[in-house]
Every structure is written in structure tokens, then in C-alpha cells.
Tab-separated table of C-alpha atoms in Angstrom:
chain	number	residue	atom	x	y	z
A	81	MET	CA	135.169	120.340	184.850
A	82	PRO	CA	133.450	123.089	187.467
A	83	VAL	CA	134.396	120.889	190.360
A	84	VAL	CA	137.954	120.994	189.006
A	85	LEU	CA	137.950	124.880	188.953
A	86	ALA	CA	136.162	125.600	192.365
A	87	LEU	CA	138.569	123.136	193.512
A	88	LEU	CA	141.677	125.487	191.579
A	89	TYR	CA	140.327	128.617	192.659
A	90	VAL	CA	140.804	127.653	196.636
A	91	PHE	CA	144.288	126.110	195.825
A	92	GLY	CA	144.660	129.651	194.507
A	93	HIS	CA	143.545	130.990	197.241
A	94	GLY	CA	145.770	129.289	199.254
A	95	LEU	CA	148.882	130.371	197.274
A	96	VAL	CA	147.944	133.783	196.988
A	97	VAL	CA	147.639	133.642	201.154
A	98	ALA	CA	151.238	131.912	201.720
A	99	LEU	CA	153.227	133.879	198.919
A	100	LEU	CA	151.509	137.337	198.244
A	101	PRO	CA	149.556	138.248	201.714
A	102	GLY	CA	149.888	141.890	200.782
A	103	PRO	CA	149.006	144.783	203.265
A	104	ALA	CA	146.279	143.670	205.853
A	105	GLY	CA	145.337	140.380	203.481
A	106	LEU	CA	144.756	142.232	200.259
A	107	GLY	CA	144.984	139.553	197.904
A	108	SER	CA	142.752	137.266	200.256
A	109	PHE	CA	140.262	140.143	200.040
A	110	VAL	CA	140.042	139.507	196.326
A	111	PHE	CA	139.432	136.040	196.748
A	112	LEU	CA	136.658	136.480	199.676
A	113	THR	CA	135.096	139.144	197.766
A	114	GLY	CA	135.506	136.575	193.706
A	115	ALA	CA	133.564	133.925	195.570
A	116	PRO	CA	130.272	135.024	196.242
A	117	LEU	CA	130.327	136.934	192.886
A	118	LEU	CA	131.019	134.003	191.189
A	119	ALA	CA	127.933	132.290	193.194
A	120	ALA	CA	125.754	135.623	191.986
A	121	ALA	CA	126.756	134.950	188.304
A	122	ALA	CA	126.394	131.389	188.336
A	123	CYS	CA	122.727	131.869	189.623
A	124	LEU	CA	121.775	134.941	186.966
A	125	TRP	CA	122.777	132.318	185.145
A	126	ARG	CA	120.080	130.112	186.087
A	127	ALA	CA	117.332	132.473	186.003
A	128	ARG	CA	117.697	133.107	182.956
A	129	ALA	CA	116.156	129.525	181.246
A	130	ASP	CA	114.281	128.307	185.031
A	131	ARG	CA	110.924	128.865	185.892
A	132	ALA	CA	112.126	129.455	189.154
A	133	ALA	CA	113.686	132.460	188.432
A	134	LEU	CA	112.764	134.646	191.165
A	135	GLY	CA	114.394	132.203	193.738
A	136	TRP	CA	118.187	132.193	192.081
A	137	ARG	CA	117.987	135.871	191.685
A	138	ALA	CA	117.175	136.833	194.892
A	139	ILE	CA	119.941	134.399	196.227
A	140	ALA	CA	121.800	136.172	193.685
A	141	LEU	CA	121.090	139.832	195.265
A	142	ALA	CA	121.625	138.113	198.538
A	143	LEU	CA	125.433	137.270	197.605
A	144	LEU	CA	126.036	140.536	195.697
A	145	LEU	CA	125.141	141.914	199.505
A	146	TRP	CA	127.119	140.018	201.430
A	147	ALA	CA	130.000	140.708	198.584
A	148	GLY	CA	129.590	144.591	199.175
A	149	GLY	CA	130.252	144.128	202.758
A	150	MET	CA	133.287	142.274	202.325
A	151	GLY	CA	133.921	144.876	199.664
A	152	ILE	CA	133.758	147.342	202.533
A	153	ASN	CA	136.358	145.798	205.081
A	154	MET	CA	138.644	145.380	202.270
A	155	LEU	CA	138.434	148.944	201.980
A	156	ASP	CA	138.475	149.254	205.927
A	157	ALA	CA	141.542	147.291	206.524
A	158	LEU	CA	143.557	149.281	203.682
A	159	SER	CA	142.703	152.867	204.968
A	160	ALA	CA	143.273	152.867	208.630
A	161	ASP	CA	142.012	156.749	208.165
A	162	ARG	CA	138.634	155.469	206.726
A	163	PRO	CA	135.192	157.559	208.437
A	164	ASP	CA	134.197	155.267	211.299
A	165	ILE	CA	130.463	154.334	209.277
A	166	THR	CA	132.658	151.951	207.208
A	167	PRO	CA	132.631	149.497	209.954
A	168	GLY	CA	128.497	149.907	210.337
A	169	ALA	CA	127.965	149.735	206.567
A	170	SER	CA	129.940	146.967	205.917
A	171	LEU	CA	127.554	145.324	209.179
A	172	LEU	CA	124.541	146.836	207.569
A	173	LEU	CA	125.116	144.894	203.994
A	174	TYR	CA	126.002	141.368	205.727
A	175	VAL	CA	122.700	141.840	207.813
A	176	LEU	CA	120.382	142.587	204.918
A	177	TYR	CA	122.442	139.604	202.961
A	178	GLY	CA	119.377	137.438	204.936
A	179	VAL	CA	116.719	139.917	203.486
A	180	PRO	CA	116.204	137.816	200.040
A	181	LEU	CA	116.968	134.545	201.319
A	182	VAL	CA	113.832	135.058	203.659
A	183	PHE	CA	111.701	137.064	201.738
A	184	ILE	CA	112.067	133.933	199.207
A	185	LEU	CA	111.297	131.369	201.818
A	186	ALA	CA	108.332	133.175	203.031
A	187	ARG	CA	106.751	133.111	199.389
A	188	SER	CA	104.301	130.442	198.844
A	189	ARG	CA	104.360	128.736	194.950
A	190	ARG	CA	101.945	131.353	193.435
A	191	GLU	CA	101.571	134.818	194.493
A	192	ARG	CA	100.315	137.992	193.028
A	193	TRP	CA	103.060	141.173	192.791
A	194	ALA	CA	101.115	142.980	195.730
A	195	ILE	CA	101.516	140.347	197.967
A	196	SER	CA	105.184	140.141	196.742
A	197	VAL	CA	105.547	143.868	197.704
A	198	ILE	CA	104.017	143.420	201.491
A	199	ASP	CA	106.607	140.639	201.697
A	200	GLY	CA	109.269	142.563	200.394
A	201	ILE	CA	108.303	145.937	202.478
A	202	MET	CA	108.561	143.335	205.940
A	203	ALA	CA	111.482	141.429	204.610
A	204	ALA	CA	113.303	144.376	204.463
A	205	LEU	CA	111.777	146.258	208.115
A	206	LEU	CA	113.231	142.634	209.650
A	207	GLY	CA	116.453	143.778	208.142
A	208	VAL	CA	116.873	146.967	209.113
A	209	LEU	CA	115.458	145.775	213.261
A	210	PHE	CA	118.134	143.312	212.888
A	211	PHE	CA	120.538	145.879	211.990
A	212	VAL	CA	119.444	147.952	214.568
A	213	HIS	CA	119.898	144.897	217.261
A	214	THR	CA	123.159	143.701	216.321
A	215	GLN	CA	124.572	146.954	215.975
A	216	SER	CA	123.352	148.178	219.678
A	217	PHE	CA	125.706	145.248	220.760
A	218	ALA	CA	128.252	146.392	217.850
A	219	ASP	CA	128.928	150.171	219.474
A	220	HIS	CA	129.842	148.063	222.838
A	221	VAL	CA	132.258	145.938	221.452
A	222	GLY	CA	135.310	148.012	223.062
A	223	ILE	CA	133.673	147.985	226.573
A	224	ASP	CA	131.439	145.400	227.305
A	225	ASP	CA	132.964	141.699	227.270
A	226	GLN	CA	129.639	140.206	226.435
A	227	ALA	CA	128.844	142.409	223.586
A	228	LEU	CA	130.823	140.627	220.904
A	229	ALA	CA	129.267	137.481	222.190
A	230	ASN	CA	125.359	138.555	221.837
A	231	MET	CA	126.510	140.055	218.023
A	232	GLN	CA	127.543	136.617	217.145
A	233	ARG	CA	124.915	135.031	218.494
A	234	MET	CA	122.850	137.130	216.265
A	235	PHE	CA	124.338	136.134	213.029
A	236	ASP	CA	124.629	132.474	214.280
A	237	ILE	CA	120.504	132.770	214.562
A	238	GLN	CA	120.117	134.174	211.765
A	239	ASN	CA	122.144	131.890	209.835
A	240	LEU	CA	120.178	128.649	211.711
A	241	CYS	CA	116.906	130.040	210.816
A	242	ILE	CA	117.893	130.598	206.980
A	243	ALA	CA	119.599	127.055	207.308
A	244	VAL	CA	116.207	125.202	208.743
A	245	PHE	CA	113.659	127.535	206.586
A	246	ALA	CA	115.658	126.552	203.659
A	247	ILE	CA	116.043	122.247	204.732
A	248	VAL	CA	111.898	122.605	205.453
A	249	ARG	CA	110.854	124.118	201.843
A	250	TRP	CA	113.505	121.586	199.938
A	251	ALA	CA	111.504	119.170	202.077
A	252	SER	CA	108.303	120.243	201.617
A	253	CYS	CA	108.071	121.682	197.414
A	254	ASP	CA	107.128	119.189	194.764
A	255	VAL	CA	107.812	121.628	191.693
A	256	PRO	CA	110.745	120.072	190.580
A	257	GLU	CA	112.663	123.893	189.637
A	258	ARG	CA	111.443	125.505	193.316
A	259	ARG	CA	112.889	122.249	194.683
A	260	SER	CA	116.575	122.774	193.050
A	261	VAL	CA	116.199	125.759	194.318
A	262	PHE	CA	115.469	125.025	197.763
A	263	ARG	CA	118.172	121.985	197.929
A	264	ALA	CA	120.519	124.745	196.468
A	265	LEU	CA	120.108	127.148	199.088
A	266	ALA	CA	119.359	124.347	201.914
A	267	LEU	CA	122.402	122.816	201.215
A	268	TYR	CA	124.329	126.674	200.603
A	269	ALA	CA	122.777	127.476	203.861
A	270	LEU	CA	124.040	124.258	205.791
A	271	ALA	CA	127.858	124.911	205.117
A	272	TYR	CA	127.155	128.481	205.286
A	273	LEU	CA	126.251	128.191	208.897
A	274	LEU	CA	128.939	125.597	209.634
A	275	VAL	CA	132.225	128.148	208.363
A	276	ALA	CA	130.617	131.355	209.888
A	277	TYR	CA	130.177	129.966	213.239
A	278	TYR	CA	134.054	128.021	213.030
A	279	ILE	CA	135.116	131.972	211.591
A	280	ASN	CA	133.868	133.704	214.199
A	281	HIS	CA	133.704	131.419	217.129
A	282	PHE	CA	137.619	130.328	217.233
A	283	THR	CA	139.534	132.240	214.363
A	284	SER	CA	137.574	135.976	215.802
A	285	GLU	CA	140.549	136.941	217.075
A	286	GLN	CA	142.553	136.672	213.752
A	287	SER	CA	142.583	139.136	210.755
A	288	PHE	CA	141.833	138.501	207.734
A	289	GLY	CA	145.045	137.243	205.619
A	290	ALA	CA	144.953	133.528	206.972
A	291	TYR	CA	144.404	130.278	206.591
A	292	ASN	CA	140.912	129.888	207.443
A	293	ASP	CA	139.751	132.825	204.846
A	294	LEU	CA	139.804	129.582	202.464
A	295	LEU	CA	137.213	128.110	204.470
A	296	ILE	CA	135.036	131.294	203.789
A	297	ASP	CA	135.114	130.580	199.993
A	298	VAL	CA	133.776	126.508	200.556
A	299	PRO	CA	130.049	127.727	200.656
A	300	PHE	CA	130.058	129.830	198.106
A	301	LEU	CA	131.684	127.671	195.358
A	302	LEU	CA	129.353	124.778	196.304
A	303	LEU	CA	126.085	127.121	195.541
A	304	ALA	CA	127.389	127.622	192.106
A	305	LEU	CA	128.412	124.219	191.551
A	306	LEU	CA	124.647	123.565	192.669
A	307	ALA	CA	123.446	126.355	190.581
A	308	LEU	CA	125.098	125.712	187.468
A	309	ARG	CA	123.860	121.845	187.994
A	310	ARG	CA	121.004	121.827	185.706
A	311	SER	CA	119.652	118.271	186.773
A	312	PRO	CA	116.505	118.180	188.893
A	313	ALA	CA	116.720	117.690	192.222
A	314	THR	CA	115.673	114.996	193.507
A	315	GLY	CA	114.726	112.650	197.183
A	316	PHE	CA	112.956	112.505	200.384
A	317	VAL	CA	109.480	114.474	199.994
A	318	LEU	CA	107.311	115.363	202.575
A	319	GLN	CA	103.796	113.475	202.804
A	320	PRO	CA	101.389	115.639	200.651
A	321	ARG	CA	99.177	117.008	203.998
A	322	LEU	CA	102.740	117.795	205.852
A	323	ALA	CA	103.398	119.418	202.721
A	324	ARG	CA	100.461	121.526	202.149
A	325	LEU	CA	101.282	122.476	205.881
A	326	VAL	CA	104.528	123.837	205.642
A	327	GLN	CA	103.524	125.735	202.441
A	328	ALA	CA	100.389	127.302	203.934
A	329	GLY	CA	102.605	128.124	207.025
A	330	GLY	CA	105.449	129.794	204.857
A	331	PRO	CA	103.594	133.124	204.804
A	332	ILE	CA	103.694	133.407	208.713
A	333	ILE	CA	108.073	133.442	208.512
A	334	LEU	CA	107.889	137.291	208.023
A	335	PRO	CA	105.653	138.616	210.404
A	336	LEU	CA	106.370	136.291	213.035
A	337	LEU	CA	110.210	137.290	213.003
A	338	LEU	CA	108.618	141.007	212.734
A	339	LEU	CA	107.703	140.303	216.045
A	340	VAL	CA	110.084	138.655	217.715
A	341	VAL	CA	112.684	140.853	216.425
A	342	GLY	CA	111.045	144.147	217.451
A	343	THR	CA	110.543	142.713	220.791
A	344	LEU	CA	113.820	143.093	221.111
A	345	VAL	CA	114.364	146.375	219.794
A	346	VAL	CA	111.913	147.719	221.754
A	347	ASP	CA	114.134	149.468	224.568
A	348	HIS	CA	116.857	151.212	222.063
A	349	ALA	CA	114.725	151.602	218.983
A	350	ARG	CA	111.018	152.408	219.869
A	351	PRO	CA	109.676	153.789	216.932
A	352	LEU	CA	111.218	151.127	214.726
A	353	ALA	CA	110.018	148.677	217.220
A	354	LEU	CA	106.303	150.019	216.741
A	355	ALA	CA	107.152	149.977	213.101
A	356	GLY	CA	107.550	146.387	213.399
A	357	PHE	CA	104.380	145.052	215.061
A	358	VAL	CA	101.892	147.905	212.987
A	359	LEU	CA	103.187	146.080	209.440
A	360	ALA	CA	103.726	142.632	210.602
A	361	THR	CA	99.737	142.794	211.579
A	362	LEU	CA	98.674	145.348	208.608
A	363	GLY	CA	101.024	143.142	206.176
A	364	PHE	CA	100.019	139.681	207.448
A	365	SER	CA	96.187	140.593	207.427
A	366	LEU	CA	96.100	142.332	204.067
A	367	ARG	CA	98.345	139.617	202.598
A	368	SER	CA	95.727	136.756	203.687
A	369	ALA	CA	92.710	138.883	202.256
A	370	LEU	CA	94.759	139.777	198.734
A	371	LEU	CA	95.422	135.258	198.978
A	372	GLN	CA	91.297	134.794	199.808
A	373	ILE	CA	90.971	137.032	196.795
A	374	ASP	CA	92.963	134.710	195.184
A	375	LEU	CA	91.867	131.650	196.064
A	376	LEU	CA	87.880	133.053	195.668
A	377	GLU	CA	89.065	133.415	192.123
A	378	ARG	CA	89.990	130.350	191.199
A	379	GLN	CA	87.142	128.586	193.394
A	380	ALA	CA	85.297	130.283	190.724
A	381	GLY	CA	87.023	129.428	187.742
A	382	LEU	CA	87.139	125.495	189.009
A	383	ASP	CA	83.141	125.763	189.559
A	384	GLN	CA	83.260	126.759	186.224
A	385	LEU	CA	85.260	124.151	184.906
A	386	ALA	CA	83.341	121.830	186.917
A	387	ARG	CA	80.127	122.706	184.922
A	388	GLN	CA	81.252	123.497	181.254
A	389	ASP	CA	82.371	121.366	178.480
A	390	GLY	CA	86.011	121.849	177.513
A	391	LEU	CA	85.646	121.842	174.251
A	392	THR	CA	82.848	123.298	173.000
A	393	GLY	CA	82.389	126.309	176.128
A	394	VAL	CA	78.516	125.200	176.617
A	395	ALA	CA	77.493	123.673	179.756
A	396	ASN	CA	78.313	119.552	180.520
A	397	ARG	CA	76.901	116.601	180.604
A	398	ARG	CA	76.917	116.952	185.011
A	399	GLN	CA	76.043	120.386	184.640
A	400	PHE	CA	73.101	119.816	182.064
A	401	ASP	CA	71.357	116.607	184.208
A	402	ALA	CA	71.309	119.428	187.534
A	403	GLU	CA	69.438	121.958	185.245
A	404	LEU	CA	66.941	119.494	183.838
A	405	GLN	CA	65.691	117.939	187.312
A	406	ALA	CA	65.691	121.824	188.483
A	407	GLU	CA	63.617	123.137	185.204
A	408	TRP	CA	61.668	119.738	185.761
A	409	ASN	CA	60.889	120.501	189.655
A	410	ARG	CA	59.734	123.875	188.719
A	411	ALA	CA	57.354	122.998	186.066
A	412	ARG	CA	56.335	120.884	188.095
A	413	ARG	CA	55.003	123.039	191.196
A	414	SER	CA	53.888	125.934	188.649
A	415	GLY	CA	52.177	123.496	186.474
A	416	SER	CA	53.972	125.194	183.191
A	417	GLU	CA	55.478	123.741	179.816
A	418	LEU	CA	58.280	121.745	179.710
A	419	ALA	CA	60.127	121.138	176.593
A	420	LEU	CA	63.694	118.990	175.943
A	421	LEU	CA	65.982	118.759	172.860
A	422	LEU	CA	67.948	116.583	171.887
A	423	VAL	CA	70.552	117.580	169.189
A	424	ASP	CA	72.362	114.919	166.447
A	425	ILE	CA	75.200	115.973	164.496
A	426	ASP	CA	74.176	113.777	161.382
A	427	HIS	CA	77.053	111.336	160.053
A	428	PHE	CA	80.031	113.014	162.768
A	429	LYS	CA	81.942	109.804	162.282
A	430	ALA	CA	81.885	110.368	158.914
A	431	PHE	CA	82.472	113.413	159.215
A	432	ASN	CA	85.691	113.154	161.525
A	433	ASP	CA	86.902	110.366	160.135
A	434	ALA	CA	87.380	111.701	156.562
A	435	HIS	CA	88.916	115.420	158.006
A	436	GLY	CA	90.501	114.650	160.870
A	437	HIS	CA	89.726	114.923	164.885
A	438	PRO	CA	90.612	118.914	164.358
A	439	ALA	CA	88.132	119.239	161.739
A	440	GLY	CA	85.532	117.684	163.970
A	441	ASP	CA	86.869	119.348	166.799
A	442	ARG	CA	86.054	122.843	164.811
A	443	CYS	CA	82.344	121.191	163.547
A	444	LEU	CA	81.172	120.865	167.493
A	445	GLN	CA	82.334	124.294	168.554
A	446	ALA	CA	80.826	126.154	165.001
A	447	VAL	CA	77.861	123.502	165.808
A	448	ALA	CA	77.663	124.665	170.082
A	449	ALA	CA	77.893	128.164	169.139
A	450	LEU	CA	75.079	128.236	166.782
A	451	LEU	CA	73.059	126.877	169.172
A	452	GLN	CA	73.911	128.956	172.179
A	453	HIS	CA	73.030	132.004	169.880
A	454	SER	CA	69.536	130.579	168.539
A	455	ALA	CA	68.717	129.120	171.299
A	456	GLY	CA	67.437	132.970	172.286
A	457	ARG	CA	65.818	133.370	175.458
A	458	ALA	CA	67.540	133.943	179.092
A	459	GLY	CA	66.294	130.381	180.422
A	460	ASP	CA	66.942	128.197	177.358
A	461	SER	CA	69.714	125.882	178.592
A	462	VAL	CA	72.378	124.620	175.649
A	463	ALA	CA	74.533	121.616	176.957
A	464	ARG	CA	76.923	119.190	175.296
A	465	TYR	CA	75.446	116.018	175.980
A	466	GLY	CA	77.867	113.253	174.935
A	467	GLY	CA	79.934	112.583	172.024
A	468	GLU	CA	78.261	114.846	169.305
A	469	GLU	CA	75.086	114.986	171.045
A	470	PHE	CA	73.715	117.871	172.210
A	471	ALA	CA	70.596	118.874	174.527
A	472	VAL	CA	68.718	122.213	174.855
A	473	ILE	CA	66.150	122.626	178.061
A	474	VAL	CA	63.355	125.165	177.100
A	475	PRO	CA	61.632	125.875	180.321
A	476	GLY	CA	57.724	127.849	180.005
A	477	THR	CA	57.154	127.987	175.905
A	478	ALA	CA	54.376	126.636	174.393
A	479	LEU	CA	54.412	123.554	171.832
A	480	ASP	CA	54.121	125.844	168.535
A	481	GLY	CA	57.136	127.913	170.035
A	482	VAL	CA	59.260	124.777	170.661
A	483	GLN	CA	58.827	123.328	167.284
A	484	ALA	CA	59.490	126.436	165.664
A	485	LEU	CA	63.188	127.077	167.955
A	486	ALA	CA	64.014	123.226	166.862
A	487	GLU	CA	63.391	123.916	163.500
A	488	ARG	CA	64.648	127.502	163.270
A	489	LEU	CA	67.798	125.650	165.180
A	490	ARG	CA	67.884	122.479	161.718
A	491	ARG	CA	67.896	125.287	159.428
A	492	ALA	CA	70.725	127.468	161.158
A	493	VAL	CA	73.126	124.087	161.339
A	494	GLU	CA	72.135	122.923	157.387
A	495	ALA	CA	72.957	126.830	156.509
A	496	LEU	CA	76.193	126.909	158.797
A	497	GLN	CA	79.572	126.765	156.535
A	498	LEU	CA	82.485	124.941	157.313
A	499	PRO	CA	86.146	124.925	155.264
A	500	GLU	CA	85.579	120.934	155.030
A	501	GLY	CA	81.685	121.362	153.721
A	502	ARG	CA	78.159	121.505	155.677
A	503	VAL	CA	76.332	119.826	158.577
A	504	SER	CA	73.016	119.202	159.484
A	505	ILE	CA	71.221	118.075	162.860
A	506	SER	CA	68.591	115.556	164.015
A	507	VAL	CA	66.358	116.938	166.515
A	508	GLY	CA	64.264	114.973	169.270
A	509	ILE	CA	61.413	116.722	171.029
A	510	ALA	CA	59.900	116.020	173.844
A	511	PHE	CA	57.006	118.441	175.683
A	512	LEU	CA	55.215	117.905	179.199
A	513	HIS	CA	52.589	120.516	179.654
A	514	PRO	CA	51.681	120.224	183.071
A	515	PRO	CA	54.820	117.827	183.967
A	516	ALA	CA	52.882	113.950	184.266
A	517	THR	CA	55.572	111.911	184.272
A	518	ALA	CA	57.327	110.698	187.240
A	519	ASP	CA	60.835	111.882	186.915
A	520	ALA	CA	63.254	113.942	184.168
A	521	GLY	CA	64.206	111.058	183.428
A	522	GLN	CA	61.087	109.877	181.271
A	523	LEU	CA	61.573	113.476	179.411
A	524	LEU	CA	64.637	112.513	178.229
A	525	ALA	CA	64.100	109.388	177.244
A	526	ASP	CA	60.950	110.572	175.615
A	527	ALA	CA	63.384	113.007	173.581
A	528	ASP	CA	65.850	110.266	173.053
A	529	ALA	CA	63.424	107.879	171.385
A	530	ALA	CA	61.965	111.010	169.227
A	531	LEU	CA	66.186	111.433	168.142
A	532	TYR	CA	65.896	108.062	167.247
A	533	ALA	CA	63.200	108.457	165.121
A	534	ALA	CA	64.383	111.106	163.126
A	535	LYS	CA	68.191	109.548	162.785
A	536	ARG	CA	66.041	105.926	161.618
A	537	ALA	CA	63.478	108.766	158.987
A	538	GLY	CA	66.171	109.948	157.535
A	539	ARG	CA	68.083	112.363	159.891
A	540	ASN	CA	67.967	116.294	158.862
A	541	ARG	CA	64.790	116.489	160.914
A	542	VAL	CA	62.712	117.532	163.557
A	543	VAL	CA	60.568	114.849	165.276
A	544	MET	CA	58.323	115.243	168.141
A	545	GLN	CA	57.706	112.888	171.161
A	546	GLY	CA	55.027	109.866	169.741
A	547	GLU	CA	55.271	111.314	166.086
A	548	ALA	CA	55.180	109.565	163.357
A	549	PRO	CA	57.853	110.914	161.182
A	550	ALA	CA	57.282	112.237	157.753
A	551	GLY	CA	58.499	113.859	154.729
A	552	ALA	CA	61.441	113.157	152.062
A	553	ASP	CA	64.628	112.669	153.423
A	554	ARG	CA	66.480	116.152	153.361
A	555	ARG	CA	70.667	115.542	152.699
């Protein structure tokens, strides 16, 4: 149905040109202004429930600027006594049409708002510089035979850059929502490039209201159809390394274009050119610094995740192995005490089977938090050893203090009230003073043997390495 409506739109435009030309092609101007407005509406509709909403909104803004330029052309054609600023105003809007497009093409995948503001300022100044350079040709159209050709060439360059950048971003994007945006923009930009080239170079002598106006509808209607199409964008994708290269190089587009266009206008707009040079340098430097901060923060977060158990928030097995080895090395050098507590939640499998996995996860989280809180000293380290087992590294503490800590942990868990009932723990202690074993693995083996002895003796108890378990079952 949308395709049929698009064909009917072009057909209606052709009928208006043939039957109702009107003064200065008024009927055709209505269709020429309506096509980008329809495409903008389709992009805004797509942005309502799309993760790549910013891209669709940027395209819609570009289309509104273009429609504004065409609207001013219509006013200029209808009123011969319009002020001289009218042609310049329409030219400005046609130039600024490219600013939102270049802005969205230069963006990386995820950026903080400050970086977006910097890019927006650079894109806006780029549009101003491009307008100044294009206007310098427009001012000499009547007196210089090459002025019109130079102005047409500037628009060709603008359209070609947008099309090429959009195709590259389309081919390198692996996020379906963003890929749909770049696909729509690339196909639209290619169609617009061909149509604009033909209109500007082969029909520039004709006024609006001719049949070639129907070609101008095509890119905008194509974009509207692509925006209304919700299917994911598929097709060729660059290799991951090349895709990352494109993504990393995207932010260079704006400062590079600022430097190039600033060089073009340096003779007739030196202050603006200097502003472009300064903004290109400072803007890129500042956005690079902000991006580096983001990367460092993300790296810190990844490092934290690599060391932390995702469910309980205590150290994971990898971090535990590293800390145990480090503490064993330190105790070996200094001759100080080192203790290791292995903690197992009694009958956890039965608890998990009876109450479900969510309740089991809550139990693990509650016990881990209690162990973390009860371990007390900053030097003590609590880790999830695996499954329902936890480990507590206790450096520099005498044996009686270690035993007191283990008993305190046992009593705290025994008193813990969960919605599903109470749980208990068994604790195995390994202690060295000074460390005389060959490696830290022996300390772990001793603690594991003590934990096994505690469970074999009835659970809910503390057992020291080499100690014969005594006492009744406390369950």
C-alpha cells in the first residue's frame, strides 16, 4: 500500500504539471514541498519506537530544512518584489540540510551528551562555512561564467560526501536498528545525488513547473517507504576489524571537513576560517579526552566484573586464586600468620529444590552479604569459591582469633532469617604460622579437608585442619 500511495503521489504531481501549471509552477511547488515533509513525518513516526531514534530525527530535521528552502523558492517565484535576502535564505537552508546528516554519520555507537554537543557545534560551523563559500559563487552568477558551475560543484561534493559516508556506515554497522537508519540514508542519498546532479547540470535553465520536477519527488518518497518499513536491515557487512576501523574513524569526519572548508573560505572569510581551524582542533581534542574518560570508566567496570561474582557481589574464583597466592607470598616473606576458611551452606541443594532457584539465589546473596559484613577487617577477603561454597582469607590473625571469627560467622548465618526458613553453614579452617607448605594450594587442600570433616561430622560446625571433629550435631 505505501508503494501504491507513492506512485499515486508522483502521478498526481504529473497531472498538476500537465493540467494546472499555475503561475510560476505553483502546483508543482506544493508537491515539491510536500514530498520532503511526508518523508520527515515518516522518519519521526519511525523514531517513536526505535532504539536509533536520534538518527531518524536527524534525517527528519534535514528534510524539514530542505522543505523550508523549497518553500522560500516558491515565495520567491510567486512574488517578484521579494527582498534580495530570499535567494540567500533558500541557499542557506539547502546547505544546512546537510548538517544533521553529517552529524549523525560522524557519531560513534554510544556517546555522552557532551560529545554530541561538541559534534553539533562543529557540524553547525561546517554548515556556515560551506554556505559562505557557496554564497561567494552565488553572488557572481551574473558576472562570472564559472560561478554557477562552481556552485553546482559544491552541492555535488556535499551530496557525494553524504552518500559515500552513509554507504560506508551502512556496510560497517552491526547493530540492526542503526543499520536500518544508515541503509535508508544511503539509498536515499544515492537517489538524491543522481537526481540533483541531473537537475543541476542538465535542466538548470528550466524553471520550476516542468515534468523534471517529478524526479525530485523520488528520493524523498523512497526515504519515506524505507522509514515505514520495519523489517531489519540485512546484507553485506564488513569484517569486524574494518567495521571497528570505520567506527573509530567516524569522529574524524567533522574536524577534517572543517579544516578543508575553512581552507576554501580563508581568502574571503578569514575570521570564520580561523574559527573553523580552532574549533576543529579543540573540538576533536576535547571529544577525544571525553571519549578516553568513557573508555577508562568502561575498562574499570569490566575489570570489576572480571573480579566480582555476578550474583553475590563478592570476589569470584579467579580473584580468590590471585588474592590467596598474593597473601601466601606475603606471609611467606614476613613469617606472619595466614588462615583460610572454606564455608559451605548445609543442604543447599535440598533448599534449592524445595523453594526454587530464585529462593536459592536470594539465599546465596544473603549469606554472602553476611559473611562480607561479619569478616570485619579490611584485610580479610570473602570470595565465592563455587556453587554454594565461599572462602574467607584471613591474614595476620592468631589462631584463636581465626577460630573466633569462624564461630562468629557460623552463629550469624544460623541466626539469619530467610522467608523460606533458616540455613546453616559448615566451616573448615586451615592455618599456617609461619607458612611452611610448598605452595598456597596446600593451604586450600587443608581447608577443604577440614570442611569435609565438618560436613561428615554432622554439619553446622567449625573444624580446624587436622582436628578430630567433636560434639553433637547442631542441626
